[in-house]
Amino acid sequence: MSEKGKGKVEVFDSEEDLSVSLAKYTADLADKFSKEKGSFTVVLSGGSLIKSLRKVVEPPYVDAVDWSTWHVFWVDERVVPKDHDDSNYKLAFDGFLSKVPILPGKVYAINDALPAEGAADDYETCLKHLVKSNVISVSAATGFPKFDLMLLGMGPDGHVASLFPGHENEKWVTFIKDSPKPPPERITFTFPVINSSADVALVVCGAGKASPVHPALGNDQNSDPLPVGLVFGQGYSFQAVSCML
Ligand SMILES: O=C1O[C@H](COP(=O)(O)O)[C@@H](O)[C@H](O)[C@H]1O
């Protein structure tokens, strides 16, 4: 999606239906990219997204997907140890990664021994190495890394990743120490990276999130832009919404 409002919007009656559709969408994209280039780079969010991904680690997908081609990243992470209940890595490990044979060397968690700024720099350096070794491509349009699929959630305040209202940055990975949603210290991909992805799935579930998602769908031109309204994609974008709009 290169312009706001050009994404495909799917609205589901239930979170169960959303989850079934998200599994097919993710598995189909993994298959497409794996056949085209032998790898699939996917970026996870924390929060409710991991629960919504549950069907992809169940039959038929769990057996049909070629997990050996997957490279897994995080769009944002809390600066806590990997075994902490607030860790997005732990959430993804418990609900997703522990159920599939993705090679541990292709799972790129943040360095949890570093403080926020160091962890953000370290993750950006890791991405730059992976660009050099052609694991991650670069967007010809933006010069930023181009992941195959960015799986985004959205908070009730309209935040995506750990990009809260008023946040701007031209780095690949940045950090915050004052997140309005606990825990306060986080690292996060920036909008140029998010918006350079080949595909972006914005997975939003629940009536409480109906109002902030309107700008992302191009339905509300007048209100102040929320972070979710700044999400675009370079290619086909899938936005799954199960709330009343
Ligand atoms: O703090 C975070 O919140 C958002 C949204 O979470 P949700 O539980 O409301 O879906 C999440 O996408 C992000 O990765 C996480 O760090």
PDB file of C-alpha atoms and ligand atoms in Angstrom:
ATOM      1  CA  MET A   1       0.000   0.000   0.000  1.00  0.00           C
ATOM      2  CA  SER A   2       1.856   3.122  -1.112  1.00  0.00           C
ATOM      3  CA  GLU A   3      -0.864   5.594  -0.277  1.00  0.00           C
ATOM      4  CA  LYS A   4      -3.089   5.879   2.733  1.00  0.00           C
ATOM      5  CA  GLY A   5      -6.377   4.096   2.330  1.00  0.00           C
ATOM      6  CA  LYS A   6      -5.261   1.639  -0.343  1.00  0.00           C
ATOM      7  CA  GLY A   7      -4.969  -1.371   1.908  1.00  0.00           C
ATOM      8  CA  LYS A   8      -7.347  -4.238   1.983  1.00  0.00           C
ATOM      9  CA  VAL A   9      -9.598  -4.152   5.009  1.00  0.00           C
ATOM     10  CA  GLU A  10     -11.209  -7.298   6.305  1.00  0.00           C
ATOM     11  CA  VAL A  11     -13.700  -7.198   9.131  1.00  0.00           C
ATOM     12  CA  PHE A  12     -14.493 -10.387  11.009  1.00  0.00           C
ATOM     13  CA  ASP A  13     -17.389 -11.267  13.274  1.00  0.00           C
ATOM     14  CA  SER A  14     -15.152 -12.889  15.847  1.00  0.00           C
ATOM     15  CA  GLU A  15     -11.553 -13.109  16.977  1.00  0.00           C
ATOM     16  CA  GLU A  16     -11.683 -16.795  16.023  1.00  0.00           C
ATOM     17  CA  ASP A  17     -12.463 -15.916  12.380  1.00  0.00           C
ATOM     18  CA  LEU A  18      -9.709 -13.285  12.389  1.00  0.00           C
ATOM     19  CA  SER A  19      -7.253 -15.850  13.674  1.00  0.00           C
ATOM     20  CA  VAL A  20      -8.155 -18.376  10.964  1.00  0.00           C
ATOM     21  CA  SER A  21      -7.727 -15.745   8.254  1.00  0.00           C
ATOM     22  CA  LEU A  22      -4.477 -14.418   9.709  1.00  0.00           C
ATOM     23  CA  ALA A  23      -3.006 -17.932   9.729  1.00  0.00           C
ATOM     24  CA  LYS A  24      -3.801 -18.449   6.034  1.00  0.00           C
ATOM     25  CA  TYR A  25      -2.516 -14.991   5.118  1.00  0.00           C
ATOM     26  CA  THR A  26       0.752 -15.513   6.999  1.00  0.00           C
ATOM     27  CA  ALA A  27       1.295 -19.063   5.705  1.00  0.00           C
ATOM     28  CA  ASP A  28       0.561 -18.001   2.105  1.00  0.00           C
ATOM     29  CA  LEU A  29       3.031 -15.126   2.293  1.00  0.00           C
ATOM     30  CA  ALA A  30       5.679 -17.343   3.898  1.00  0.00           C
ATOM     31  CA  ASP A  31       5.229 -19.818   1.054  1.00  0.00           C
ATOM     32  CA  LYS A  32       5.386 -17.102  -1.613  1.00  0.00           C
ATOM     33  CA  PHE A  33       8.567 -15.474  -0.294  1.00  0.00           C
ATOM     34  CA  SER A  34      10.246 -18.800   0.521  1.00  0.00           C
ATOM     35  CA  LYS A  35       9.683 -19.999  -3.054  1.00  0.00           C
ATOM     36  CA  GLU A  36      10.818 -16.682  -4.551  1.00  0.00           C
ATOM     37  CA  LYS A  37      13.989 -16.156  -2.530  1.00  0.00           C
ATOM     38  CA  GLY A  38      14.473 -19.070  -0.117  1.00  0.00           C
ATOM     39  CA  SER A  39      13.674 -17.065   2.998  1.00  0.00           C
ATOM     40  CA  PHE A  40      10.860 -15.286   4.820  1.00  0.00           C
ATOM     41  CA  THR A  41      11.553 -12.323   7.112  1.00  0.00           C
ATOM     42  CA  VAL A  42       8.693 -11.687   9.507  1.00  0.00           C
ATOM     43  CA  VAL A  43       8.428  -9.081  12.234  1.00  0.00           C
ATOM     44  CA  LEU A  44       6.284  -9.764  15.302  1.00  0.00           C
ATOM     45  CA  SER A  45       4.584  -7.411  17.718  1.00  0.00           C
ATOM     46  CA  GLY A  46       3.794  -8.233  21.311  1.00  0.00           C
ATOM     47  CA  GLY A  47       0.376  -7.961  22.918  1.00  0.00           C
ATOM     48  CA  SER A  48      -2.731  -9.601  21.540  1.00  0.00           C
ATOM     49  CA  LEU A  49      -1.156 -10.278  18.143  1.00  0.00           C
ATOM     50  CA  ILE A  50       0.530 -13.440  19.396  1.00  0.00           C
ATOM     51  CA  LYS A  51      -2.797 -14.906  20.499  1.00  0.00           C
ATOM     52  CA  SER A  52      -4.302 -14.010  17.122  1.00  0.00           C
ATOM     53  CA  LEU A  53      -1.446 -15.896  15.410  1.00  0.00           C
ATOM     54  CA  ARG A  54      -2.244 -19.142  17.230  1.00  0.00           C
ATOM     55  CA  LYS A  55      -3.850 -20.914  14.263  1.00  0.00           C
ATOM     56  CA  VAL A  56      -0.648 -20.841  12.230  1.00  0.00           C
ATOM     57  CA  VAL A  57       0.960 -23.173  14.763  1.00  0.00           C
ATOM     58  CA  GLU A  58      -1.952 -25.629  14.521  1.00  0.00           C
ATOM     59  CA  PRO A  59      -2.820 -28.111  11.745  1.00  0.00           C
ATOM     60  CA  PRO A  60      -2.857 -27.815   8.787  1.00  0.00           C
ATOM     61  CA  TYR A  61      -0.326 -24.966   8.774  1.00  0.00           C
ATOM     62  CA  VAL A  62       2.048 -26.228  11.444  1.00  0.00           C
ATOM     63  CA  ASP A  63       2.908 -29.219   9.240  1.00  0.00           C
ATOM     64  CA  ALA A  64       2.602 -27.525   5.838  1.00  0.00           C
ATOM     65  CA  VAL A  65       4.757 -24.435   6.453  1.00  0.00           C
ATOM     66  CA  ASP A  66       8.493 -24.661   5.708  1.00  0.00           C
ATOM     67  CA  TRP A  67       9.690 -23.191   9.016  1.00  0.00           C
ATOM     68  CA  SER A  68      13.356 -23.556   8.008  1.00  0.00           C
ATOM     69  CA  THR A  69      13.116 -20.443   5.829  1.00  0.00           C
ATOM     70  CA  TRP A  70      11.745 -18.163   8.584  1.00  0.00           C
ATOM     71  CA  HIS A  71      13.728 -15.313  10.129  1.00  0.00           C
ATOM     72  CA  VAL A  72      11.893 -13.743  13.068  1.00  0.00           C
ATOM     73  CA  PHE A  73      12.273 -10.179  14.389  1.00  0.00           C
ATOM     74  CA  TRP A  74      10.434  -7.917  16.834  1.00  0.00           C
ATOM     75  CA  VAL A  75       8.977  -4.558  15.885  1.00  0.00           C
ATOM     76  CA  ASP A  76       9.336  -3.534  19.515  1.00  0.00           C
ATOM     77  CA  GLU A  77      10.582  -4.969  22.757  1.00  0.00           C
ATOM     78  CA  ARG A  78      10.435  -4.024  26.380  1.00  0.00           C
ATOM     79  CA  VAL A  79      13.811  -3.564  28.088  1.00  0.00           C
ATOM     80  CA  VAL A  80      13.409  -6.454  30.511  1.00  0.00           C
ATOM     81  CA  PRO A  81      15.026  -9.898  30.768  1.00  0.00           C
ATOM     82  CA  LYS A  82      13.823 -12.422  28.189  1.00  0.00           C
ATOM     83  CA  ASP A  83      12.150 -14.525  30.888  1.00  0.00           C
ATOM     84  CA  HIS A  84      10.219 -11.551  32.326  1.00  0.00           C
ATOM     85  CA  ASP A  85       6.440 -11.570  31.969  1.00  0.00           C
ATOM     86  CA  ASP A  86       6.601  -8.185  30.177  1.00  0.00           C
ATOM     87  CA  SER A  87       8.982  -9.502  27.508  1.00  0.00           C
ATOM     88  CA  ASN A  88       7.594  -9.624  23.977  1.00  0.00           C
ATOM     89  CA  TYR A  89      10.149 -12.361  23.253  1.00  0.00           C
ATOM     90  CA  LYS A  90       8.762 -14.500  26.087  1.00  0.00           C
ATOM     91  CA  LEU A  91       5.216 -13.922  24.875  1.00  0.00           C
ATOM     92  CA  ALA A  92       6.162 -14.997  21.344  1.00  0.00           C
ATOM     93  CA  PHE A  93       8.252 -17.923  22.581  1.00  0.00           C
ATOM     94  CA  ASP A  94       5.492 -19.301  24.794  1.00  0.00           C
ATOM     95  CA  GLY A  95       2.662 -18.774  22.298  1.00  0.00           C
ATOM     96  CA  PHE A  96       4.390 -19.332  18.965  1.00  0.00           C
ATOM     97  CA  LEU A  97       8.121 -20.056  18.656  1.00  0.00           C
ATOM     98  CA  SER A  98       8.189 -22.981  21.085  1.00  0.00           C
ATOM     99  CA  LYS A  99       5.618 -24.767  18.907  1.00  0.00           C
ATOM    100  CA  VAL A 100       7.480 -24.664  15.574  1.00  0.00           C
ATOM    101  CA  PRO A 101      10.949 -25.744  14.373  1.00  0.00           C
ATOM    102  CA  ILE A 102      12.367 -22.313  13.500  1.00  0.00           C
ATOM    103  CA  LEU A 103      16.144 -22.459  13.957  1.00  0.00           C
ATOM    104  CA  PRO A 104      17.192 -20.535  17.107  1.00  0.00           C
ATOM    105  CA  GLY A 105      19.880 -18.768  15.039  1.00  0.00           C
ATOM    106  CA  LYS A 106      17.137 -17.230  12.913  1.00  0.00           C
ATOM    107  CA  VAL A 107      15.265 -15.761  15.870  1.00  0.00           C
ATOM    108  CA  TYR A 108      16.612 -12.261  16.473  1.00  0.00           C
ATOM    109  CA  ALA A 109      15.743 -11.232  20.035  1.00  0.00           C
ATOM    110  CA  ILE A 110      17.146  -8.025  21.512  1.00  0.00           C
ATOM    111  CA  ASN A 111      20.179  -8.146  23.800  1.00  0.00           C
ATOM    112  CA  ASP A 112      18.508  -8.017  27.200  1.00  0.00           C
ATOM    113  CA  ALA A 113      21.796  -7.345  28.994  1.00  0.00           C
ATOM    114  CA  LEU A 114      21.941  -3.789  27.601  1.00  0.00           C
ATOM    115  CA  PRO A 115      20.128  -0.609  28.658  1.00  0.00           C
ATOM    116  CA  ALA A 116      17.512   0.843  26.288  1.00  0.00           C
ATOM    117  CA  GLU A 117      19.764   3.007  24.099  1.00  0.00           C
ATOM    118  CA  GLY A 118      22.458   0.333  23.801  1.00  0.00           C
ATOM    119  CA  ALA A 119      19.871  -2.341  23.026  1.00  0.00           C
ATOM    120  CA  ALA A 120      18.367  -0.203  20.251  1.00  0.00           C
ATOM    121  CA  ASP A 121      21.818   0.466  18.723  1.00  0.00           C
ATOM    122  CA  ASP A 122      22.723  -3.198  19.054  1.00  0.00           C
ATOM    123  CA  TYR A 123      19.523  -4.304  17.293  1.00  0.00           C
ATOM    124  CA  GLU A 124      20.077  -1.765  14.501  1.00  0.00           C
ATOM    125  CA  THR A 125      23.658  -3.059  14.076  1.00  0.00           C
ATOM    126  CA  CYS A 126      22.294  -6.614  13.913  1.00  0.00           C
ATOM    127  CA  LEU A 127      19.839  -5.563  11.176  1.00  0.00           C
ATOM    128  CA  LYS A 128      22.648  -3.855   9.235  1.00  0.00           C
ATOM    129  CA  HIS A 129      24.715  -7.070   9.313  1.00  0.00           C
ATOM    130  CA  LEU A 130      21.721  -9.012   8.055  1.00  0.00           C
ATOM    131  CA  VAL A 131      21.230  -6.498   5.240  1.00  0.00           C
ATOM    132  CA  LYS A 132      24.908  -6.941   4.279  1.00  0.00           C
ATOM    133  CA  SER A 133      24.531 -10.707   4.267  1.00  0.00           C
ATOM    134  CA  ASN A 134      21.334 -10.422   2.183  1.00  0.00           C
ATOM    135  CA  VAL A 135      19.069 -11.962   4.799  1.00  0.00           C
ATOM    136  CA  ILE A 136      17.072  -8.710   4.859  1.00  0.00           C
ATOM    137  CA  SER A 137      16.527  -6.769   1.646  1.00  0.00           C
ATOM    138  CA  VAL A 138      16.579  -3.008   1.310  1.00  0.00           C
ATOM    139  CA  SER A 139      13.691  -0.987  -0.062  1.00  0.00           C
ATOM    140  CA  ALA A 140      14.692   0.666  -3.341  1.00  0.00           C
ATOM    141  CA  ALA A 141      12.076   3.323  -2.591  1.00  0.00           C
ATOM    142  CA  THR A 142      13.248   4.318   0.898  1.00  0.00           C
ATOM    143  CA  GLY A 143      16.702   2.820   1.546  1.00  0.00           C
ATOM    144  CA  PHE A 144      15.361   1.306   4.775  1.00  0.00           C
ATOM    145  CA  PRO A 145      15.273  -2.429   5.461  1.00  0.00           C
ATOM    146  CA  LYS A 146      12.414  -4.172   3.710  1.00  0.00           C
ATOM    147  CA  PHE A 147      10.943  -7.047   5.697  1.00  0.00           C
ATOM    148  CA  ASP A 148       8.596  -9.460   3.975  1.00  0.00           C
ATOM    149  CA  LEU A 149       5.858  -9.142   6.560  1.00  0.00           C
ATOM    150  CA  MET A 150       5.297  -6.784   9.463  1.00  0.00           C
ATOM    151  CA  LEU A 151       2.650  -8.085  11.872  1.00  0.00           C
ATOM    152  CA  LEU A 152       1.450  -5.079  13.830  1.00  0.00           C
ATOM    153  CA  GLY A 153      -0.936  -4.810  16.726  1.00  0.00           C
ATOM    154  CA  MET A 154      -2.433  -1.557  17.962  1.00  0.00           C
ATOM    155  CA  GLY A 155      -3.074  -0.307  21.474  1.00  0.00           C
ATOM    156  CA  PRO A 156      -6.358   1.323  22.511  1.00  0.00           C
ATOM    157  CA  ASP A 157      -4.587   4.730  22.314  1.00  0.00           C
ATOM    158  CA  GLY A 158      -3.671   4.096  18.676  1.00  0.00           C
ATOM    159  CA  HIS A 159      -0.022   3.220  19.322  1.00  0.00           C
ATOM    160  CA  VAL A 160       1.734   0.680  17.142  1.00  0.00           C
ATOM    161  CA  ALA A 161       5.039  -1.000  18.046  1.00  0.00           C
ATOM    162  CA  SER A 162       6.305   1.297  20.840  1.00  0.00           C
ATOM    163  CA  LEU A 163       5.546   4.385  18.782  1.00  0.00           C
ATOM    164  CA  PHE A 164       3.276   6.516  20.881  1.00  0.00           C
ATOM    165  CA  PRO A 165       1.702   9.818  19.798  1.00  0.00           C
ATOM    166  CA  GLY A 166       4.259  12.521  18.975  1.00  0.00           C
ATOM    167  CA  HIS A 167       7.117  10.120  18.269  1.00  0.00           C
ATOM    168  CA  GLU A 168       9.345  10.790  15.249  1.00  0.00           C
ATOM    169  CA  ASN A 169      12.698   9.361  14.320  1.00  0.00           C
ATOM    170  CA  GLU A 170      14.796   8.597  11.265  1.00  0.00           C
ATOM    171  CA  LYS A 171      16.846   5.808  12.817  1.00  0.00           C
ATOM    172  CA  TRP A 172      16.009   2.167  12.053  1.00  0.00           C
ATOM    173  CA  VAL A 173      15.620   1.255  15.715  1.00  0.00           C
ATOM    174  CA  THR A 174      15.087   3.726  18.528  1.00  0.00           C
ATOM    175  CA  PHE A 175      14.311   3.616  22.233  1.00  0.00           C
ATOM    176  CA  ILE A 176      12.030   5.258  24.764  1.00  0.00           C
ATOM    177  CA  LYS A 177      12.264   5.456  28.532  1.00  0.00           C
ATOM    178  CA  ASP A 178       8.857   6.966  29.240  1.00  0.00           C
ATOM    179  CA  SER A 179       6.315   4.694  27.606  1.00  0.00           C
ATOM    180  CA  PRO A 180       2.824   5.694  28.774  1.00  0.00           C
ATOM    181  CA  LYS A 181       2.046   1.966  28.806  1.00  0.00           C
ATOM    182  CA  PRO A 182       4.237   0.002  31.219  1.00  0.00           C
ATOM    183  CA  PRO A 183       6.978  -1.055  31.217  1.00  0.00           C
ATOM    184  CA  PRO A 184       8.505   2.379  30.500  1.00  0.00           C
ATOM    185  CA  GLU A 185      11.725   1.340  28.751  1.00  0.00           C
ATOM    186  CA  ARG A 186      11.396  -0.085  25.257  1.00  0.00           C
ATOM    187  CA  ILE A 187      13.122  -0.292  21.904  1.00  0.00           C
ATOM    188  CA  THR A 188      11.163  -0.029  18.689  1.00  0.00           C
ATOM    189  CA  PHE A 189      11.398  -0.019  14.907  1.00  0.00           C
ATOM    190  CA  THR A 190      10.633   3.416  13.482  1.00  0.00           C
ATOM    191  CA  PHE A 191       7.946   4.322  10.941  1.00  0.00           C
ATOM    192  CA  PRO A 192      10.362   4.427   7.967  1.00  0.00           C
ATOM    193  CA  VAL A 193      11.240   0.782   8.671  1.00  0.00           C
ATOM    194  CA  ILE A 194       7.658  -0.274   9.314  1.00  0.00           C
ATOM    195  CA  ASN A 195       6.498   1.482   6.168  1.00  0.00           C
ATOM    196  CA  SER A 196       9.249  -0.020   3.995  1.00  0.00           C
ATOM    197  CA  SER A 197       7.936  -3.551   4.511  1.00  0.00           C
ATOM    198  CA  ALA A 198       6.657  -5.524   1.550  1.00  0.00           C
ATOM    199  CA  ASP A 199       3.504  -6.366   3.493  1.00  0.00           C
ATOM    200  CA  VAL A 200       1.988  -4.970   6.636  1.00  0.00           C
ATOM    201  CA  ALA A 201      -0.779  -6.678   8.567  1.00  0.00           C
ATOM    202  CA  LEU A 202      -2.429  -4.476  11.128  1.00  0.00           C
ATOM    203  CA  VAL A 203      -4.293  -6.838  13.392  1.00  0.00           C
ATOM    204  CA  VAL A 204      -6.810  -5.018  15.548  1.00  0.00           C
ATOM    205  CA  CYS A 205      -9.316  -6.792  17.697  1.00  0.00           C
ATOM    206  CA  GLY A 206     -11.951  -5.535  20.088  1.00  0.00           C
ATOM    207  CA  ALA A 207     -14.619  -2.845  20.195  1.00  0.00           C
ATOM    208  CA  GLY A 208     -12.435  -0.711  22.485  1.00  0.00           C
ATOM    209  CA  LYS A 209     -10.046  -0.180  19.564  1.00  0.00           C
ATOM    210  CA  ALA A 210     -12.651   0.898  17.001  1.00  0.00           C
ATOM    211  CA  SER A 211     -12.125   4.626  17.371  1.00  0.00           C
ATOM    212  CA  PRO A 212      -8.314   4.851  16.977  1.00  0.00           C
ATOM    213  CA  VAL A 213      -8.314   2.534  13.978  1.00  0.00           C
ATOM    214  CA  HIS A 214     -10.461   4.878  11.846  1.00  0.00           C
ATOM    215  CA  PRO A 215      -7.540   7.108  10.768  1.00  0.00           C
ATOM    216  CA  ALA A 216      -5.587   4.057   9.624  1.00  0.00           C
ATOM    217  CA  LEU A 217      -8.445   3.130   7.364  1.00  0.00           C
ATOM    218  CA  GLY A 218      -8.625   6.632   5.917  1.00  0.00           C
ATOM    219  CA  ASN A 219     -12.071   7.181   7.468  1.00  0.00           C
ATOM    220  CA  ASP A 220     -11.210  10.162   9.639  1.00  0.00           C
ATOM    221  CA  GLN A 221      -9.389  13.059   7.996  1.00  0.00           C
ATOM    222  CA  ASN A 222     -10.029  15.646  10.720  1.00  0.00           C
ATOM    223  CA  SER A 223      -8.607  14.290  13.944  1.00  0.00           C
ATOM    224  CA  ASP A 224      -4.963  14.595  15.035  1.00  0.00           C
ATOM    225  CA  PRO A 225      -2.978  11.737  13.541  1.00  0.00           C
ATOM    226  CA  LEU A 226      -2.415   8.830  15.878  1.00  0.00           C
ATOM    227  CA  PRO A 227       0.601   6.574  15.352  1.00  0.00           C
ATOM    228  CA  VAL A 228      -1.619   3.943  13.743  1.00  0.00           C
ATOM    229  CA  GLY A 229      -2.603   6.518  11.113  1.00  0.00           C
ATOM    230  CA  LEU A 230       1.042   6.744  10.041  1.00  0.00           C
ATOM    231  CA  VAL A 231       1.284   3.098   9.012  1.00  0.00           C
ATOM    232  CA  PHE A 232       1.541   2.515   5.291  1.00  0.00           C
ATOM    233  CA  GLY A 233       3.039  -0.302   3.269  1.00  0.00           C
ATOM    234  CA  GLN A 234       4.966  -0.550   0.036  1.00  0.00           C
ATOM    235  CA  GLY A 235       2.916  -3.452  -1.239  1.00  0.00           C
ATOM    236  CA  TYR A 236      -0.314  -5.222  -0.522  1.00  0.00           C
ATOM    237  CA  SER A 237      -1.438  -4.578   3.002  1.00  0.00           C
ATOM    238  CA  PHE A 238      -3.889  -6.603   5.003  1.00  0.00           C
ATOM    239  CA  GLN A 239      -5.704  -4.994   7.858  1.00  0.00           C
ATOM    240  CA  ALA A 240      -7.782  -7.262   9.989  1.00  0.00           C
ATOM    241  CA  VAL A 241     -10.372  -5.591  12.126  1.00  0.00           C
ATOM    242  CA  SER A 242     -12.921  -7.422  14.191  1.00  0.00           C
ATOM    243  CA  CYS A 243     -14.483  -4.500  15.997  1.00  0.00           C
ATOM    244  CA  MET A 244     -17.537  -2.464  14.998  1.00  0.00           C
ATOM    245  CA  LEU A 245     -16.333   0.417  12.797  1.00  0.00           C
TER     246      LEU A 245
HETATM  247  O1  LIG B   1       2.899  -2.592  24.391  1.00  0.00           O
HETATM  248  C1  LIG B   1       2.574  -3.067  23.330  1.00  0.00           C
HETATM  249  O2  LIG B   1       1.305  -2.857  22.877  1.00  0.00           O
HETATM  250  C2  LIG B   1       0.921  -3.066  21.519  1.00  0.00           C
HETATM  251  C3  LIG B   1      -0.583  -3.355  21.505  1.00  0.00           C
HETATM  252  O3  LIG B   1      -0.855  -4.431  22.384  1.00  0.00           O
HETATM  253  P1  LIG B   1      -2.323  -5.070  22.493  1.00  0.00           P
HETATM  254  O4  LIG B   1      -2.217  -6.078  23.615  1.00  0.00           O
HETATM  255  O5  LIG B   1      -3.283  -3.961  22.784  1.00  0.00           O
HETATM  256  O6  LIG B   1      -2.606  -5.735  21.192  1.00  0.00           O
HETATM  257  C4  LIG B   1       1.726  -4.172  20.864  1.00  0.00           C
HETATM  258  O7  LIG B   1       1.434  -4.232  19.479  1.00  0.00           O
HETATM  259  C5  LIG B   1       3.212  -3.910  21.111  1.00  0.00           C
HETATM  260  O8  LIG B   1       4.016  -4.849  20.433  1.00  0.00           O
HETATM  261  C6  LIG B   1       3.458  -3.984  22.585  1.00  0.00           C
HETATM  262  O9  LIG B   1       4.819  -3.805  22.946  1.00  0.00           O
END
